[in-house]
PDB file of C-alpha atoms and ligand atoms in Angstrom:
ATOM      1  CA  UNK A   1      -5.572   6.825 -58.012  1.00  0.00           C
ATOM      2  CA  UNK A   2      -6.049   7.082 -61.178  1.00  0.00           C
ATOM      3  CA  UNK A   3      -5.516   3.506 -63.861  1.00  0.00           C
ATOM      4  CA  UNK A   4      -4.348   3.529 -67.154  1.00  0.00           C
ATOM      5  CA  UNK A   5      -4.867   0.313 -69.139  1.00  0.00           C
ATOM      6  CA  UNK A   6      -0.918  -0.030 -71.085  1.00  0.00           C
ATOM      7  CA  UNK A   7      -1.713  -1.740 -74.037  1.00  0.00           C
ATOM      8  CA  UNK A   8      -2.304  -0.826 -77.996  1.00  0.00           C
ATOM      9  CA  UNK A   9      -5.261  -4.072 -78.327  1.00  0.00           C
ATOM     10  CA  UNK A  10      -8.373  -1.915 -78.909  1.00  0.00           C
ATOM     11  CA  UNK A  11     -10.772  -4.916 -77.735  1.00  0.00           C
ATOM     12  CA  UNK A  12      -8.409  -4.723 -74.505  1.00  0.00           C
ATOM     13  CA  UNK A  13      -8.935  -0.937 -73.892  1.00  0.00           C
ATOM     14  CA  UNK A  14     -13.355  -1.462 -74.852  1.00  0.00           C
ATOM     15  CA  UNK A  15     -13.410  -4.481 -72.260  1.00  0.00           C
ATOM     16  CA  UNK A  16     -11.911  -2.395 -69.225  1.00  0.00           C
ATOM     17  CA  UNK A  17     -13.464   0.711 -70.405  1.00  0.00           C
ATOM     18  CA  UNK A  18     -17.062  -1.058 -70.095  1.00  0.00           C
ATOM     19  CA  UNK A  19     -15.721  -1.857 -66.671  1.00  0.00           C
ATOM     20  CA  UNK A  20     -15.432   1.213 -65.631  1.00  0.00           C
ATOM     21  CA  UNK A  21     -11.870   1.027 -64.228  1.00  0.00           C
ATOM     22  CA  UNK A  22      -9.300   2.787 -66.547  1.00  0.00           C
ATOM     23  CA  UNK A  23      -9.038   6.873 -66.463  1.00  0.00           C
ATOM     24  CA  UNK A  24      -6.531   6.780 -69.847  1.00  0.00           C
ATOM     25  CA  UNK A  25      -4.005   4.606 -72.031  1.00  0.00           C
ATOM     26  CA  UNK A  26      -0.537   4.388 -72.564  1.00  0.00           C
ATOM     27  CA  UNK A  27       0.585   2.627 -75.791  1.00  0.00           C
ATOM     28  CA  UNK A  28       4.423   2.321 -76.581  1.00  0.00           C
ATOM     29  CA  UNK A  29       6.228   1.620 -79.907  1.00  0.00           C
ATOM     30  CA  UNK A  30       6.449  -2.263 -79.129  1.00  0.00           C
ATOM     31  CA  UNK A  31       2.658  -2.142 -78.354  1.00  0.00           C
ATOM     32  CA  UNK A  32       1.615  -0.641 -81.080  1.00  0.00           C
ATOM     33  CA  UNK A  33       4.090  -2.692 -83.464  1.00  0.00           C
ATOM     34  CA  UNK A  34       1.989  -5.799 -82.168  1.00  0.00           C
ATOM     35  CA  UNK A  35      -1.548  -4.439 -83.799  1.00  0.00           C
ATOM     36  CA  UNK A  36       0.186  -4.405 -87.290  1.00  0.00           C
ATOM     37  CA  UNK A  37      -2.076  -1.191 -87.379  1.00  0.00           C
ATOM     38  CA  UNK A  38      -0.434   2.128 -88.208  1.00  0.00           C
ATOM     39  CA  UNK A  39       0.423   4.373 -85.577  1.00  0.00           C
ATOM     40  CA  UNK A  40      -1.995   7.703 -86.317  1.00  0.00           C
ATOM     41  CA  UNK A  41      -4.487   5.086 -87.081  1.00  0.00           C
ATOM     42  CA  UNK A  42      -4.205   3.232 -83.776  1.00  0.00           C
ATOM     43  CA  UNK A  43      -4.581   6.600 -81.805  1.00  0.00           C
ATOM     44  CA  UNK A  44      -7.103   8.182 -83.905  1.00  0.00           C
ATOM     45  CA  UNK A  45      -9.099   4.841 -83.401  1.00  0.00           C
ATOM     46  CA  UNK A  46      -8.505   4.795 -79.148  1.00  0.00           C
ATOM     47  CA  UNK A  47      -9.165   8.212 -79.132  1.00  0.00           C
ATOM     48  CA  UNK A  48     -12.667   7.604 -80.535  1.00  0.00           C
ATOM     49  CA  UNK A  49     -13.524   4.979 -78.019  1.00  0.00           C
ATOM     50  CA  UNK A  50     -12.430   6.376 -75.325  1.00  0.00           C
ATOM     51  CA  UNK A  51     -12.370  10.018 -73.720  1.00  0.00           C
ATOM     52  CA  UNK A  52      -9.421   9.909 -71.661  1.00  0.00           C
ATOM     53  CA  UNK A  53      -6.052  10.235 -71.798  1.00  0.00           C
ATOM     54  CA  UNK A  54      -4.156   8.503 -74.230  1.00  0.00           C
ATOM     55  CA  UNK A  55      -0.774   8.204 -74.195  1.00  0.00           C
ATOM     56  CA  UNK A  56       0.872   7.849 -77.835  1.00  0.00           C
ATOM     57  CA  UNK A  57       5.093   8.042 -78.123  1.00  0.00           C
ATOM     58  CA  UNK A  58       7.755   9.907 -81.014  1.00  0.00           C
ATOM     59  CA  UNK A  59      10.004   8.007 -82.385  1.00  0.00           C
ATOM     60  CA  UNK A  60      12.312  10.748 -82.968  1.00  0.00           C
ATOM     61  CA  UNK A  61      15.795  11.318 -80.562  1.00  0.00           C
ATOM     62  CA  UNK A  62      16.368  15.061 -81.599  1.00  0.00           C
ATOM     63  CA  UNK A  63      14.808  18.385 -80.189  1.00  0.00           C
ATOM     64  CA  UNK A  64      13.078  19.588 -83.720  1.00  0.00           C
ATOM     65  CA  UNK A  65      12.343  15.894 -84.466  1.00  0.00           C
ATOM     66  CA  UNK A  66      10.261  15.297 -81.233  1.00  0.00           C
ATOM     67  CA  UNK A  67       8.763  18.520 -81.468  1.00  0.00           C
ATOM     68  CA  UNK A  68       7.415  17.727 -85.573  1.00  0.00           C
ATOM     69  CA  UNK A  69       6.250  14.362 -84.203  1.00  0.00           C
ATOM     70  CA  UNK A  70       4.643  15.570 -81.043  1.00  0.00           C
ATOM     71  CA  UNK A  71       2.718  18.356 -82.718  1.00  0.00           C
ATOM     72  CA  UNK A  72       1.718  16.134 -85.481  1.00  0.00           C
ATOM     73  CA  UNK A  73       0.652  13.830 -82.503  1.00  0.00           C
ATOM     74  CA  UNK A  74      -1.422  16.121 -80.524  1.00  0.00           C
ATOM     75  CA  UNK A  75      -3.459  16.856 -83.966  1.00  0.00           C
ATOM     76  CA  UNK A  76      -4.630  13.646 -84.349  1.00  0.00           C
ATOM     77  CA  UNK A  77      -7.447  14.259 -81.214  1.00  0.00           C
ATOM     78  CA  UNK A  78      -7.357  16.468 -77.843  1.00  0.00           C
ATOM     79  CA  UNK A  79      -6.949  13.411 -75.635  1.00  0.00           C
ATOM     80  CA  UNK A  80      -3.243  12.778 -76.872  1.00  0.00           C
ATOM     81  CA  UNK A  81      -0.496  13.192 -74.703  1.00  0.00           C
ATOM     82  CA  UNK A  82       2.985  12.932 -76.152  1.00  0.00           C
ATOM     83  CA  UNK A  83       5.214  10.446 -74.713  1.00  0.00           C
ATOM     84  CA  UNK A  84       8.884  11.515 -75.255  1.00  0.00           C
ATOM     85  CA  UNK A  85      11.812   9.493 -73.490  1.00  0.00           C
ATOM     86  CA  UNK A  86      13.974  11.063 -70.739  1.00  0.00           C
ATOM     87  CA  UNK A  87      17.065  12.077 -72.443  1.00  0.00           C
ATOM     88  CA  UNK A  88      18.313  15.412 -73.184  1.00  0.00           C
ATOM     89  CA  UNK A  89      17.108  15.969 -76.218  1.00  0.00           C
ATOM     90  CA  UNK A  90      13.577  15.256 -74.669  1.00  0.00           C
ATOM     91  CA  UNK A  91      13.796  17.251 -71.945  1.00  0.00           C
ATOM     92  CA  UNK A  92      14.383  20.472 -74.553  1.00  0.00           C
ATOM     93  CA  UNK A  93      11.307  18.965 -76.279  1.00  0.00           C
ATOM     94  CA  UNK A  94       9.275  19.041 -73.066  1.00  0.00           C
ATOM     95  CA  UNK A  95       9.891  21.858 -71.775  1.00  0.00           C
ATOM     96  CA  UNK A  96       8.807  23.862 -75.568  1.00  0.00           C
ATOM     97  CA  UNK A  97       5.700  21.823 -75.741  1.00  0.00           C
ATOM     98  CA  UNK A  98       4.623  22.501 -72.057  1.00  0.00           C
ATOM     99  CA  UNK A  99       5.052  26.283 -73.171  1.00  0.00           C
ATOM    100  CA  UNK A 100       2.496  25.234 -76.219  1.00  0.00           C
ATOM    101  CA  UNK A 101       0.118  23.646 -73.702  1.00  0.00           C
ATOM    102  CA  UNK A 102       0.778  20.140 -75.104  1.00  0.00           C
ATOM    103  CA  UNK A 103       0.612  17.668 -72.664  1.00  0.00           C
ATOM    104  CA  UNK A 104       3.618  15.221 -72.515  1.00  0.00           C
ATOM    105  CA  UNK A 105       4.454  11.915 -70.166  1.00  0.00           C
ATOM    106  CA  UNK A 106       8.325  11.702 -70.598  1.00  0.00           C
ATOM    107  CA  UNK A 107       8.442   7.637 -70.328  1.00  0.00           C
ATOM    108  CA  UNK A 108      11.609   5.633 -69.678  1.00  0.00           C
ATOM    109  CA  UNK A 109      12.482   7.356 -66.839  1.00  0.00           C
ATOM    110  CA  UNK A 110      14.362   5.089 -63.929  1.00  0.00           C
ATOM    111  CA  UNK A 111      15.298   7.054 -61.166  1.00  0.00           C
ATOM    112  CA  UNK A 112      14.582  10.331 -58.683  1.00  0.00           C
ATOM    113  CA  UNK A 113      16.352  12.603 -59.888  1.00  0.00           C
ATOM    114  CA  UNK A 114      15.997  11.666 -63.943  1.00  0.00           C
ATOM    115  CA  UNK A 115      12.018  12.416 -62.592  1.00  0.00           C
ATOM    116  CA  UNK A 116      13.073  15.147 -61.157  1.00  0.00           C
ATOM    117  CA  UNK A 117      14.821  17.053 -63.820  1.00  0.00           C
ATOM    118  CA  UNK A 118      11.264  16.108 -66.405  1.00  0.00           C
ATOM    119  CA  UNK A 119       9.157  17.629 -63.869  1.00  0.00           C
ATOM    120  CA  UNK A 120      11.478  20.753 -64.266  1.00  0.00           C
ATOM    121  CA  UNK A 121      10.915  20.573 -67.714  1.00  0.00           C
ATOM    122  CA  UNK A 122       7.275  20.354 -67.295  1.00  0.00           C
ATOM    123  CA  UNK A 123       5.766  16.914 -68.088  1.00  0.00           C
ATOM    124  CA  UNK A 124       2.341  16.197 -67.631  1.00  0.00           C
ATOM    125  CA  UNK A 125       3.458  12.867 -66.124  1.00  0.00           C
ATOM    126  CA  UNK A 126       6.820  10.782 -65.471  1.00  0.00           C
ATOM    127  CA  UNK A 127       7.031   7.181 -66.417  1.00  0.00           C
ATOM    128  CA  UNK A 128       8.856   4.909 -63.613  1.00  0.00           C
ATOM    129  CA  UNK A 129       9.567   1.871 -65.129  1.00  0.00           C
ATOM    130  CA  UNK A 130       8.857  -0.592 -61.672  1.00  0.00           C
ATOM    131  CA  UNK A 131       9.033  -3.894 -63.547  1.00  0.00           C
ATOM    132  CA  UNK A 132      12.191  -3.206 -65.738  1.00  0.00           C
ATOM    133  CA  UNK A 133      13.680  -1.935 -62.408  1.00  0.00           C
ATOM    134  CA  UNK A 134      12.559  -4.741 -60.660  1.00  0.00           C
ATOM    135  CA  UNK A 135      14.633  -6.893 -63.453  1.00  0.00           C
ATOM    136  CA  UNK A 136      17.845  -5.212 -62.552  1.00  0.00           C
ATOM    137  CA  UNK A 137      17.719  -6.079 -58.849  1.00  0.00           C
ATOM    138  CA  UNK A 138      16.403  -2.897 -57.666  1.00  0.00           C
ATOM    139  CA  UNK A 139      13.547  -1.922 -56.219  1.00  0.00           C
ATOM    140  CA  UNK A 140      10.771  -0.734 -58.593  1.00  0.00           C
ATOM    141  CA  UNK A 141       8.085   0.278 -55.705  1.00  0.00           C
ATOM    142  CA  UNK A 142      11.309   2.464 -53.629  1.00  0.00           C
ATOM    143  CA  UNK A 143      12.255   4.380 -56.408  1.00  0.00           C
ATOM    144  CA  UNK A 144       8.961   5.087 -57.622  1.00  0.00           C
ATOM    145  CA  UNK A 145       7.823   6.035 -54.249  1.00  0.00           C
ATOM    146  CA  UNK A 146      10.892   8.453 -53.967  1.00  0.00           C
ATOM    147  CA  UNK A 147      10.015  10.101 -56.962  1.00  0.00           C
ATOM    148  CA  UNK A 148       6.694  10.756 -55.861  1.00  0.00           C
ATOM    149  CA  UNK A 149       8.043  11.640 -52.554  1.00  0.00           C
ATOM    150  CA  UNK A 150      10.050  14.320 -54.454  1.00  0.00           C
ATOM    151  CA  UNK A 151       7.571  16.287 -56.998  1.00  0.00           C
ATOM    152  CA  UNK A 152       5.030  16.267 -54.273  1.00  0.00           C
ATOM    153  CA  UNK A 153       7.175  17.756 -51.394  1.00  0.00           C
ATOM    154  CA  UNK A 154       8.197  20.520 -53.883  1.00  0.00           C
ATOM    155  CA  UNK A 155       4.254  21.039 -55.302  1.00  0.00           C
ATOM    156  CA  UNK A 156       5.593  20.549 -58.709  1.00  0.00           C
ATOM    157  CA  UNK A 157       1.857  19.593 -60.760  1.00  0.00           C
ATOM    158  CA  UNK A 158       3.974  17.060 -62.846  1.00  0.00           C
ATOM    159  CA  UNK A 159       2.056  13.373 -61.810  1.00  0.00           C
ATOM    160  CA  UNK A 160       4.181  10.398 -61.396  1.00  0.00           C
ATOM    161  CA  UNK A 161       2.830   7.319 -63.290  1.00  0.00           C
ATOM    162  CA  UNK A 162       3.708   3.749 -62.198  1.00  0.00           C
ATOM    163  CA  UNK A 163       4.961   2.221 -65.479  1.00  0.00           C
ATOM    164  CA  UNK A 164       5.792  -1.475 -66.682  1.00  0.00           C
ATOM    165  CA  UNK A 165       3.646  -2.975 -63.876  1.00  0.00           C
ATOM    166  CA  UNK A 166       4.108  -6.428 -63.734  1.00  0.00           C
ATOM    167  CA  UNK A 167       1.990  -7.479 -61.140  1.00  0.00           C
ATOM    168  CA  UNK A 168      -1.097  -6.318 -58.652  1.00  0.00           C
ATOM    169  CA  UNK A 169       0.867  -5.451 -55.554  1.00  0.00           C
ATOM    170  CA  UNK A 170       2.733  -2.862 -57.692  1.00  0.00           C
ATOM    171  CA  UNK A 171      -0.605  -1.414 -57.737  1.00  0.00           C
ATOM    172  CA  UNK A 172      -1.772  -1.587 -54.410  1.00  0.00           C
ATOM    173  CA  UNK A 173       1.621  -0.119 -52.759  1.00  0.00           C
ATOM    174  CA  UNK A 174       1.205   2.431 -55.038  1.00  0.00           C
ATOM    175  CA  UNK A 175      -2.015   3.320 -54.032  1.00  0.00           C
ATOM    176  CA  UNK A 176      -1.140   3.387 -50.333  1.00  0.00           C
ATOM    177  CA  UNK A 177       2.102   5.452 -51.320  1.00  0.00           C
ATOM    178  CA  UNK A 178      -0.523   7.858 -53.328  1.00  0.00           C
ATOM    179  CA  UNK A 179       1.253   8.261 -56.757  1.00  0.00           C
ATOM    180  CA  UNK A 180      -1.571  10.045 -58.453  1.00  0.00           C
ATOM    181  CA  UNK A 181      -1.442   7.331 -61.337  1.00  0.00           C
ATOM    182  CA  UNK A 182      -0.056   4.149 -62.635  1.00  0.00           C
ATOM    183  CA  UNK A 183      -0.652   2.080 -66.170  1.00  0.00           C
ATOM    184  CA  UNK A 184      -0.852  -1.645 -65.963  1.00  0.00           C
ATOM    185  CA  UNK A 185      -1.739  -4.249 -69.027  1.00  0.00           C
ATOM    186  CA  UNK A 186      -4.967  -5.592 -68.842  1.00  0.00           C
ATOM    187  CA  UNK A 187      -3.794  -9.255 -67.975  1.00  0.00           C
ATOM    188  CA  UNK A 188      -2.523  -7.209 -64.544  1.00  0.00           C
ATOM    189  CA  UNK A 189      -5.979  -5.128 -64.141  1.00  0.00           C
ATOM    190  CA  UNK A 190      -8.286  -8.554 -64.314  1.00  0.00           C
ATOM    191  CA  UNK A 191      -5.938 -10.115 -61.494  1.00  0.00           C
ATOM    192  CA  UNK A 192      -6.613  -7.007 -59.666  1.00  0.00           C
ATOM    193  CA  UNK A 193     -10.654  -8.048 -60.379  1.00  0.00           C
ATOM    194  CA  UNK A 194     -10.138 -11.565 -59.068  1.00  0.00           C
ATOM    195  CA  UNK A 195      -9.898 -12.913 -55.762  1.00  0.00           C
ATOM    196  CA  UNK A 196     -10.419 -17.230 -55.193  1.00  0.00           C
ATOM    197  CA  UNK A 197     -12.841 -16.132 -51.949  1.00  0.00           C
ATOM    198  CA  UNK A 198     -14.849 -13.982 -54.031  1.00  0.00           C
ATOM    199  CA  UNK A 199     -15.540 -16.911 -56.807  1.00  0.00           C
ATOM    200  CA  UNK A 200     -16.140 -19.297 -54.107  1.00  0.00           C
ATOM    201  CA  UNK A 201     -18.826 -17.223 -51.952  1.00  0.00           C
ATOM    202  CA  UNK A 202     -20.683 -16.649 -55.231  1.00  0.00           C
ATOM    203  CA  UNK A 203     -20.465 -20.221 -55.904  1.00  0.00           C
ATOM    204  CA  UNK A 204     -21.978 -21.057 -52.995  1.00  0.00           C
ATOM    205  CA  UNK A 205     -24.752 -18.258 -53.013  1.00  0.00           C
ATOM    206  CA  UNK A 206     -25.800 -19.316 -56.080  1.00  0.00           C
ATOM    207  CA  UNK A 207     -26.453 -23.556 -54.864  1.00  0.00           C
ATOM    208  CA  UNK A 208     -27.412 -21.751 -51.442  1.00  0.00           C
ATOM    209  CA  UNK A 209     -30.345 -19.925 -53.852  1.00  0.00           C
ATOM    210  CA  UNK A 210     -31.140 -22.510 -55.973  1.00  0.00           C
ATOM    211  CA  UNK A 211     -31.774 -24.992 -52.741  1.00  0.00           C
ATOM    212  CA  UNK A 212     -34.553 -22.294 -51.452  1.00  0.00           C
ATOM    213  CA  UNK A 213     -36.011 -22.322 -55.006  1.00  0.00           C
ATOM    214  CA  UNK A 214     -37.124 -25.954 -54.734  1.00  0.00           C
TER     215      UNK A 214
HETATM  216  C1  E4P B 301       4.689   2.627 -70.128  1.00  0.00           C
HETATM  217  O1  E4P B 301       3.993   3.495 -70.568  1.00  0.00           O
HETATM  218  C2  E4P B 301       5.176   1.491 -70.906  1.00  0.00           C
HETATM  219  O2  E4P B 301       4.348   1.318 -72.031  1.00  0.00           O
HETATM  220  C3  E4P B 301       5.121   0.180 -70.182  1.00  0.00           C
HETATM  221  O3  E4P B 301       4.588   0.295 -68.893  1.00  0.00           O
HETATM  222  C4  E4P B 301       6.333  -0.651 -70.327  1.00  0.00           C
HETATM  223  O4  E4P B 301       6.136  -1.873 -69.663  1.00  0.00           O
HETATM  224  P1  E4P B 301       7.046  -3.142 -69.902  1.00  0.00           P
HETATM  225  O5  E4P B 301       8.305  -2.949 -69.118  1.00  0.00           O
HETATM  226  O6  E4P B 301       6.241  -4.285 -69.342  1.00  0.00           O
HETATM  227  O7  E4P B 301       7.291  -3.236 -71.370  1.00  0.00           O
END
């Protein structure tokens, strides 16, 4: 499976990168509003540090508006891919910018067949929001896993990407579903790192190591 690391904080994206764990980034207008940085910037600057995926979103709400903003996106480096949200406006969007090979991840998407009708269109990837779902009272794994369920039992190449991950079982019943990719912030990927039986074994390697020294 493959991890994105959902956050705009370049020091973030450099510390999992060195770890070797994250295959791309997502950003999102809140994110990047955080970094006081301006957007182009921001993406021009994780594009340089990182050559992966990175996930940078319009602002726009109409057809020829996403389509300036995307195109003026996808200058900025070849690793861009244009986030547009799933409304019907963004779906026309999607579906011209798939036909000029620029790759999209339509985010805000909540349901099966909303993921559905954006693989149609031909996203790269579909954003399930899991957490904001989970917020709601449903269930953010289910529908995920139903969307998955759907684009892969009609080979559609669209990926579906486990969004607004709140916690590291989102992760791991995603990877034992097999959606092909999910984005968690980077508070979420160092819980994923950590486990009390790990820190404790070292522990006592380490005074187990330093008796045989003496
Ligand atoms: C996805 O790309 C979004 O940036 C993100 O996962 C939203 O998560 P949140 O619901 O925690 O804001």
């Amino acid at each position: 499976m493959k991890i994105f690391i959902d956050t705009a904080n370049i020091e973030e994206i450099k510390q999992a990168h060195d770890q070797g764990i994250i295959d791309g980034v997502t950003t999102n207008p809140s994110l990047v509003a955080q970094t006081g940085k301006s957007h182009k910037d921001l993406i021009r600057d994780i594009c340089r540090l990182i050559k992966k995926p990175v996930s940078a979103e319009v602002l726009a709400v109409t057809e020829e508006e996403i389509l300036e903003e995307a195109r003026i996106l996808a200058k900025i480096h070849p690793s861009v891919v244009v986030k547009v949200p799933l409304i019907s406006e963004g779906l026309k969007a999607v579906k011209k910018l798939s036909e000029e090979r620029i790759p999209t991840n339509v985010t805000l998407c909540f349901s099966p067949n909303q993921a559905l009708l954006a693989a149609k269109a031909g996203a790269t990837y579909v954003s399930v929001f899991m957490g904001r779902l989970d917020d709601v009272g449903h269930s953010g794994i289910d529908v995920t896993l139903q969307c998955h369920h759907i684009l892969t039992q009609y080979g559609f190449k669209t990926q579906i990407l486990g969004a607004s991950v709140r916690h590291p079982y989102h992760i791991q019943t995603l990877a034992e579903g097999g959606v092909p990719v999910c984005t968690a912030p980077y508070k979420v990927l160092t819980q994923l790192i950590k486990h009390p039986l790990t820190d404790t074994g070292l522990e006592k390697f380490l005074a187990d190591a330093k008796k045989s020294d003496i």
